[in-house]
Short mmCIF file of C-alpha atoms in Angstrom, two decimals:
data_model
loop_
_atom_site.label_atom_id
_atom_site.label_comp_id
_atom_site.label_asym_id
_atom_site.label_seq_id
_atom_site.Cartn_x
_atom_site.Cartn_y
_atom_site.Cartn_z
CA TYR A 1 93.75 -24.73 -21.99
CA ALA A 2 96.43 -22.04 -22.24
CA ALA A 3 93.88 -19.29 -22.88
CA TYR A 4 91.14 -20.67 -20.60
CA PRO A 5 92.77 -22.89 -17.95
CA GLY A 6 89.50 -23.16 -16.03
CA LEU A 7 88.01 -25.33 -18.79
CA ARG A 8 90.07 -28.27 -17.53
CA ILE A 9 87.62 -28.52 -14.63
CA ALA A 10 85.09 -30.08 -17.07
CA PHE A 11 87.43 -33.07 -17.46
CA MET A 12 88.32 -33.45 -13.80
CA ASP A 13 86.65 -34.50 -10.57
CA PHE A 14 87.50 -31.03 -9.34
CA LYS A 15 87.77 -30.35 -5.61
CA PRO A 16 88.53 -26.73 -4.67
CA ALA A 17 90.52 -27.83 -1.63
CA ARG A 18 92.80 -29.96 -3.82
CA GLY A 19 93.13 -27.49 -6.68
CA TYR A 20 94.03 -28.41 -10.23
CA SER A 21 97.06 -30.49 -9.34
CA GLY A 22 95.33 -32.57 -6.69
CA SER A 23 92.03 -33.24 -8.49
CA GLU A 24 91.60 -36.45 -10.47
CA TRP A 25 91.30 -36.45 -14.25
CA VAL A 26 88.13 -38.28 -15.38
CA GLY A 27 88.07 -37.43 -19.10
CA PHE A 28 84.55 -37.33 -20.54
CA GLU A 29 82.96 -39.08 -17.56
CA THR A 30 81.23 -35.88 -16.40
CA PHE A 31 79.75 -35.32 -19.87
CA ALA A 32 78.49 -38.93 -19.96
CA LYS A 33 76.69 -38.42 -16.65
CA ILE A 34 75.16 -35.14 -17.83
CA PHE A 35 73.80 -36.57 -21.08
CA LYS A 36 72.12 -39.40 -19.14
CA ASP A 37 70.48 -36.98 -16.71
CA ALA A 38 66.75 -36.51 -17.40
CA ASP A 39 66.84 -33.05 -15.81
CA PHE A 40 69.55 -32.00 -18.27
CA ILE A 41 67.43 -33.14 -21.22
CA ARG A 42 64.47 -31.20 -19.83
CA ALA A 43 66.64 -28.11 -19.33
CA ILE A 44 67.94 -28.31 -22.91
CA ARG A 45 64.44 -28.71 -24.31
CA ASN A 46 63.09 -25.73 -22.39
CA SER A 47 66.12 -23.58 -23.24
CA ILE A 48 65.90 -24.29 -26.97
CA VAL A 49 62.13 -23.76 -27.13
CA PHE A 50 62.09 -20.50 -25.19
CA ASN A 51 65.20 -19.08 -26.87
CA PHE A 52 63.76 -19.90 -30.28
CA LEU A 53 60.49 -18.21 -29.35
CA ASP A 54 62.47 -15.23 -28.00
CA LEU A 55 64.17 -14.95 -31.37
CA LEU A 56 61.01 -15.50 -33.39
CA ILE A 57 58.98 -12.91 -31.47
CA GLY A 58 61.68 -10.47 -30.47
CA PHE A 59 63.82 -10.23 -33.61
CA PRO A 60 61.38 -8.34 -35.89
CA VAL A 61 60.16 -5.90 -33.20
CA PRO A 62 63.27 -3.63 -33.11
CA ILE A 63 63.25 -3.48 -36.91
CA ILE A 64 59.64 -2.33 -36.97
CA LEU A 65 60.20 0.20 -34.18
CA ALA A 66 63.34 1.61 -35.83
CA ILE A 67 61.47 2.15 -39.09
CA MET A 68 58.56 3.78 -37.26
CA LEU A 69 60.87 6.11 -35.32
CA ASN A 70 62.76 6.98 -38.48
CA GLU A 71 59.51 8.03 -40.13
CA LEU A 72 58.55 10.40 -37.30
CA ARG A 73 58.91 14.03 -38.25
CA GLN A 74 58.15 15.67 -34.88
CA LYS A 75 61.60 15.75 -33.24
CA THR A 76 60.46 16.24 -29.63
CA PHE A 77 58.02 13.34 -29.77
CA LYS A 78 60.67 11.22 -31.49
CA LYS A 79 63.23 11.87 -28.72
CA VAL A 80 60.72 11.15 -25.96
CA SER A 81 59.68 7.91 -27.69
CA GLN A 82 63.29 6.82 -28.03
CA THR A 83 63.99 7.47 -24.35
CA VAL A 84 60.92 5.49 -23.27
CA LEU A 85 61.93 2.59 -25.50
CA TYR A 86 65.56 2.52 -24.36
CA LEU A 87 64.88 2.73 -20.62
CA PRO A 88 63.85 -0.94 -20.01
CA HIS A 89 67.22 -2.17 -21.29
CA PHE A 90 68.94 -0.54 -18.29
CA LEU A 91 66.59 -2.07 -15.71
CA SER A 92 67.53 -5.27 -13.91
CA TRP A 93 65.29 -8.32 -14.27
CA VAL A 94 64.55 -8.13 -10.53
CA ILE A 95 62.95 -4.70 -11.02
CA ILE A 96 61.11 -5.81 -14.15
CA ALA A 97 59.78 -8.94 -12.42
CA SER A 98 58.65 -6.89 -9.41
CA VAL A 99 56.71 -4.56 -11.69
CA ALA A 100 55.29 -7.55 -13.57
CA TYR A 101 54.04 -9.24 -10.40
CA SER A 102 52.46 -5.99 -9.22
CA LEU A 103 50.66 -5.44 -12.53
CA LEU A 104 49.62 -9.05 -13.20
CA LYS A 105 48.39 -10.37 -9.85
CA PRO A 106 45.18 -12.37 -10.46
CA GLU A 107 43.03 -10.43 -7.97
CA THR A 108 44.69 -7.08 -7.30
CA GLY A 109 46.95 -6.55 -10.32
CA LEU A 110 46.17 -3.44 -12.37
CA VAL A 111 45.81 -5.36 -15.65
CA ASN A 112 43.30 -7.86 -14.26
CA VAL A 113 41.38 -5.17 -12.36
CA LEU A 114 40.98 -3.05 -15.48
CA MET A 115 39.86 -6.04 -17.58
CA MET A 116 37.36 -7.16 -14.93
CA ASN A 117 35.97 -3.62 -14.58
CA ALA A 118 35.61 -3.46 -18.37
CA GLY A 119 33.71 -6.74 -18.36
CA LEU A 120 36.29 -8.53 -20.50
CA ILE A 121 36.91 -11.28 -17.93
CA GLU A 122 35.00 -12.59 -14.92
CA GLN A 123 37.99 -13.60 -12.81
CA GLY A 124 41.66 -12.71 -12.76
CA ILE A 125 44.03 -14.41 -15.20
CA PRO A 126 47.04 -16.12 -13.54
CA PHE A 127 49.59 -14.53 -15.84
CA LEU A 128 52.60 -15.54 -13.73
CA THR A 129 51.34 -18.51 -11.72
CA GLU A 130 50.08 -20.84 -14.48
CA LYS A 131 52.75 -22.21 -16.80
CA TRP A 132 51.13 -21.43 -20.18
CA HIS A 133 50.17 -17.88 -19.20
CA TRP A 134 53.62 -17.55 -17.61
CA ALA A 135 55.31 -18.56 -20.87
CA VAL A 136 53.51 -15.80 -22.79
CA SER A 137 54.21 -13.18 -20.11
CA TYR A 138 57.85 -14.29 -19.83
CA LEU A 139 58.39 -13.89 -23.58
CA LEU A 140 56.56 -10.57 -23.90
CA PHE A 141 58.48 -8.95 -21.06
CA ALA A 142 61.72 -10.06 -22.72
CA VAL A 143 60.65 -8.37 -25.95
CA TRP A 144 59.77 -5.20 -24.04
CA GLN A 145 63.10 -5.21 -22.21
CA SER A 146 65.31 -5.74 -25.28
CA MET A 147 63.51 -3.98 -28.13
CA GLY A 148 64.90 -0.52 -27.33
CA TRP A 149 68.54 -1.59 -27.54
CA GLY A 150 67.97 -3.35 -30.86
CA THR A 151 66.21 -0.25 -32.14
CA ILE A 152 69.36 1.81 -31.53
CA LEU A 153 71.38 -0.50 -33.76
CA TYR A 154 68.87 -0.43 -36.60
CA LEU A 155 68.44 3.35 -36.41
CA ALA A 156 72.21 3.69 -36.74
CA ALA A 157 72.09 1.47 -39.80
CA ILE A 158 69.24 3.51 -41.30
CA THR A 159 71.15 6.79 -40.87
CA ALA A 160 74.01 5.26 -42.91
CA ILE A 161 71.77 4.76 -45.95
CA ASN A 162 72.60 7.17 -48.76
CA GLY A 163 69.95 9.93 -48.81
CA GLU A 164 70.17 10.11 -52.59
CA LEU A 165 68.40 6.76 -52.77
CA TYR A 166 65.35 8.26 -51.06
CA GLU A 167 65.50 11.30 -53.35
CA ALA A 168 65.61 9.07 -56.41
CA ALA A 169 62.66 7.06 -55.09
CA THR A 170 60.71 10.30 -54.55
CA VAL A 171 61.42 11.40 -58.12
CA ASP A 172 60.16 8.02 -59.34
CA GLY A 173 56.92 8.61 -57.44
CA ALA A 174 57.45 6.05 -54.68
CA SER A 175 55.17 6.23 -51.65
CA ARG A 176 56.46 6.16 -48.07
CA LEU A 177 55.76 2.45 -47.78
CA GLN A 178 57.51 1.77 -51.09
CA LYS A 179 60.59 3.68 -49.88
CA ILE A 180 60.64 1.56 -46.72
CA TRP A 181 60.33 -1.67 -48.69
CA HIS A 182 62.74 -0.88 -51.53
CA VAL A 183 65.28 1.42 -49.81
CA THR A 184 65.23 1.14 -46.01
CA LEU A 185 64.91 -2.63 -45.61
CA PRO A 186 67.58 -3.49 -48.22
CA GLY A 187 69.81 -0.85 -46.62
CA ILE A 188 69.68 -2.44 -43.16
CA ARG A 189 69.75 -6.03 -44.38
CA PRO A 190 73.47 -6.55 -43.54
CA THR A 191 72.76 -5.42 -39.96
CA MET A 192 69.77 -7.74 -39.78
CA VAL A 193 71.86 -10.69 -40.96
CA THR A 194 74.69 -9.96 -38.52
CA LEU A 195 72.35 -9.67 -35.52
CA LEU A 196 70.46 -12.79 -36.57
CA ILE A 197 73.70 -14.78 -36.68
CA ILE A 198 74.70 -13.49 -33.23
CA ASN A 199 71.29 -14.31 -31.77
CA LEU A 200 71.37 -17.83 -33.22
CA GLY A 201 74.52 -18.41 -31.19
CA ARG A 202 72.49 -17.78 -28.03
CA ILE A 203 69.89 -20.48 -28.69
CA MET A 204 71.48 -22.74 -26.08
CA GLY A 205 71.95 -19.97 -23.54
CA SER A 206 69.70 -18.83 -20.71
CA ASN A 207 69.57 -15.88 -18.35
CA PHE A 208 69.65 -16.95 -14.70
CA GLU A 209 68.59 -13.56 -13.36
CA ARG A 210 65.55 -13.46 -15.64
CA LEU A 211 64.52 -17.05 -14.85
CA TYR A 212 65.04 -16.65 -11.11
CA ALA A 213 63.15 -13.35 -10.96
CA PHE A 214 60.13 -14.74 -12.79
CA GLY A 215 60.29 -18.21 -11.26
CA ASN A 216 57.91 -19.87 -8.81
CA VAL A 217 56.92 -23.44 -7.95
CA GLN A 218 53.83 -23.35 -10.17
CA VAL A 219 55.83 -22.81 -13.37
CA VAL A 220 58.94 -24.92 -12.69
CA ASP A 221 58.14 -27.17 -15.69
CA PHE A 222 58.92 -24.27 -18.06
CA GLN A 223 61.29 -22.31 -15.82
CA TYR A 224 63.77 -25.18 -15.55
CA GLN A 225 66.35 -24.19 -18.16
CA LEU A 226 70.11 -24.61 -18.42
CA ALA A 227 70.96 -21.67 -16.17
CA ILE A 228 68.81 -23.17 -13.39
CA TYR A 229 70.30 -26.61 -14.02
CA ILE A 230 73.86 -25.28 -13.76
CA TYR A 231 73.05 -23.52 -10.51
CA GLN A 232 71.14 -26.36 -8.85
CA LYS A 233 73.12 -29.37 -10.06
CA GLY A 234 76.48 -27.63 -10.26
CA LEU A 235 77.29 -24.52 -8.27
CA ALA A 236 74.80 -24.95 -5.40
CA GLY A 237 75.95 -28.54 -4.83
CA GLY A 238 79.64 -27.75 -5.15
CA ASN A 239 79.88 -29.83 -8.35
CA PHE A 240 82.01 -27.38 -10.29
CA SER A 241 82.99 -30.01 -12.86
CA ARG A 242 79.37 -30.46 -13.92
CA ALA A 243 78.73 -26.71 -14.05
CA THR A 244 81.83 -26.17 -16.21
CA ALA A 245 80.98 -29.09 -18.48
CA VAL A 246 77.48 -27.77 -19.18
CA GLY A 247 78.85 -24.28 -19.79
CA LEU A 248 81.44 -25.66 -22.22
CA PHE A 249 78.74 -27.67 -24.00
CA GLN A 250 76.61 -24.53 -24.38
CA ALA A 251 79.56 -22.55 -25.75
CA LEU A 252 80.47 -25.23 -28.31
CA ILE A 253 76.91 -25.60 -29.58
CA GLY A 254 76.55 -21.82 -29.80
CA PHE A 255 79.83 -21.55 -31.72
CA MET A 256 78.72 -24.24 -34.17
CA LEU A 257 75.39 -22.48 -34.72
CA VAL A 258 77.16 -19.19 -35.43
CA LEU A 259 79.44 -20.87 -37.97
CA ALA A 260 76.52 -22.64 -39.66
CA ALA A 261 74.44 -19.44 -39.83
CA ASP A 262 77.40 -17.46 -41.16
CA ARG A 263 78.01 -20.00 -43.90
CA ALA A 264 74.31 -20.03 -44.82
CA ALA A 265 74.32 -16.22 -45.02
CA LYS A 266 77.32 -16.23 -47.35
CA ARG A 267 75.63 -18.77 -49.62
CA LEU A 268 72.73 -16.33 -49.86
CA ASN A 269 75.21 -13.65 -50.98
CA GLU A 270 75.17 -11.81 -47.65
CA ASP A 271 78.28 -10.46 -45.93
CA GLY A 272 77.94 -12.71 -42.90
CA LEU A 273 79.74 -12.21 -39.62
CA LEU A 274 83.10 -13.99 -39.90
#
C-alpha cells in the first residue's frame, strides 16, 4: 500500500465523506460479491473474447505493413503512405466512431450506398446496429486505428538489421521474398516477441472511450465489457470499492499473463521482456 495507497479501497467499504480512516475494512467481501455477479462474468467473457480477437487480427497487420513499406523504393510515396497510416493513431475514438456511423448507416451511409448502387446488396447492412456486424466493425476499426503506431516500431526494428545480411543474401541469389523470410522476419523477431508479451498483458483490459463511442442499445450484449462494468456498477453508483477491486483484479491477471508469456518466450530461446 505504500506505493499505491488507493488500492486499500478494494478492501474497504469506502465512503468518500469518511475517508480512509473512517471507512470500514471488509477484507475480500467486495471481491466475493463481484465474483458472484452475473454481469461481472458477462463482462469478463466479452473482454477476453474481444481482446483476444483484437490480438489475433491486429497483431500481424503492423508487421505486414512495415515489411511492405520497407520494400517501397519511391521515397515520396513511402512518406505519404506512412503519414496516412500513422494519422488514425492520433484521432480520438469519438471522432473515429462519428466517421464510422456516417459511413456505415444502413440507408444513407456511403459504404451501403455504394454497395447497393453496385448491385452487391439489396438493402443496407446494419454494420453498427446488429451485434454480429457490430463485432466485426468494432474489431476492424481497432486494427485501422492502431496499425500505424505498430508499424513505426517494426520499421525501427527493420532499420537496425545489419545491411550486410541483405548483401550476402543477394550474392547467394535470394529473391525479395526470400530476403524477407530469412533476413527481415528473423531480424524483427525479438520486437515481435516483446510486443506480443505486452499485448497479452492487456487481455483483461478494455477501452471505455472506444466502447462508449461505438455503443448503443442494440449491441449491449457484446459492448458490455469490464470498462463499462466498472463505470456502471462502480463509479456511476458511487461504489468506489467495487471499481477499485475490479481494476486490481484486471491488473493482477494482466501481470500474471505477462510473466507466463515471458517465461514461455525464454523457454523458446527468445529474449523475453523481463
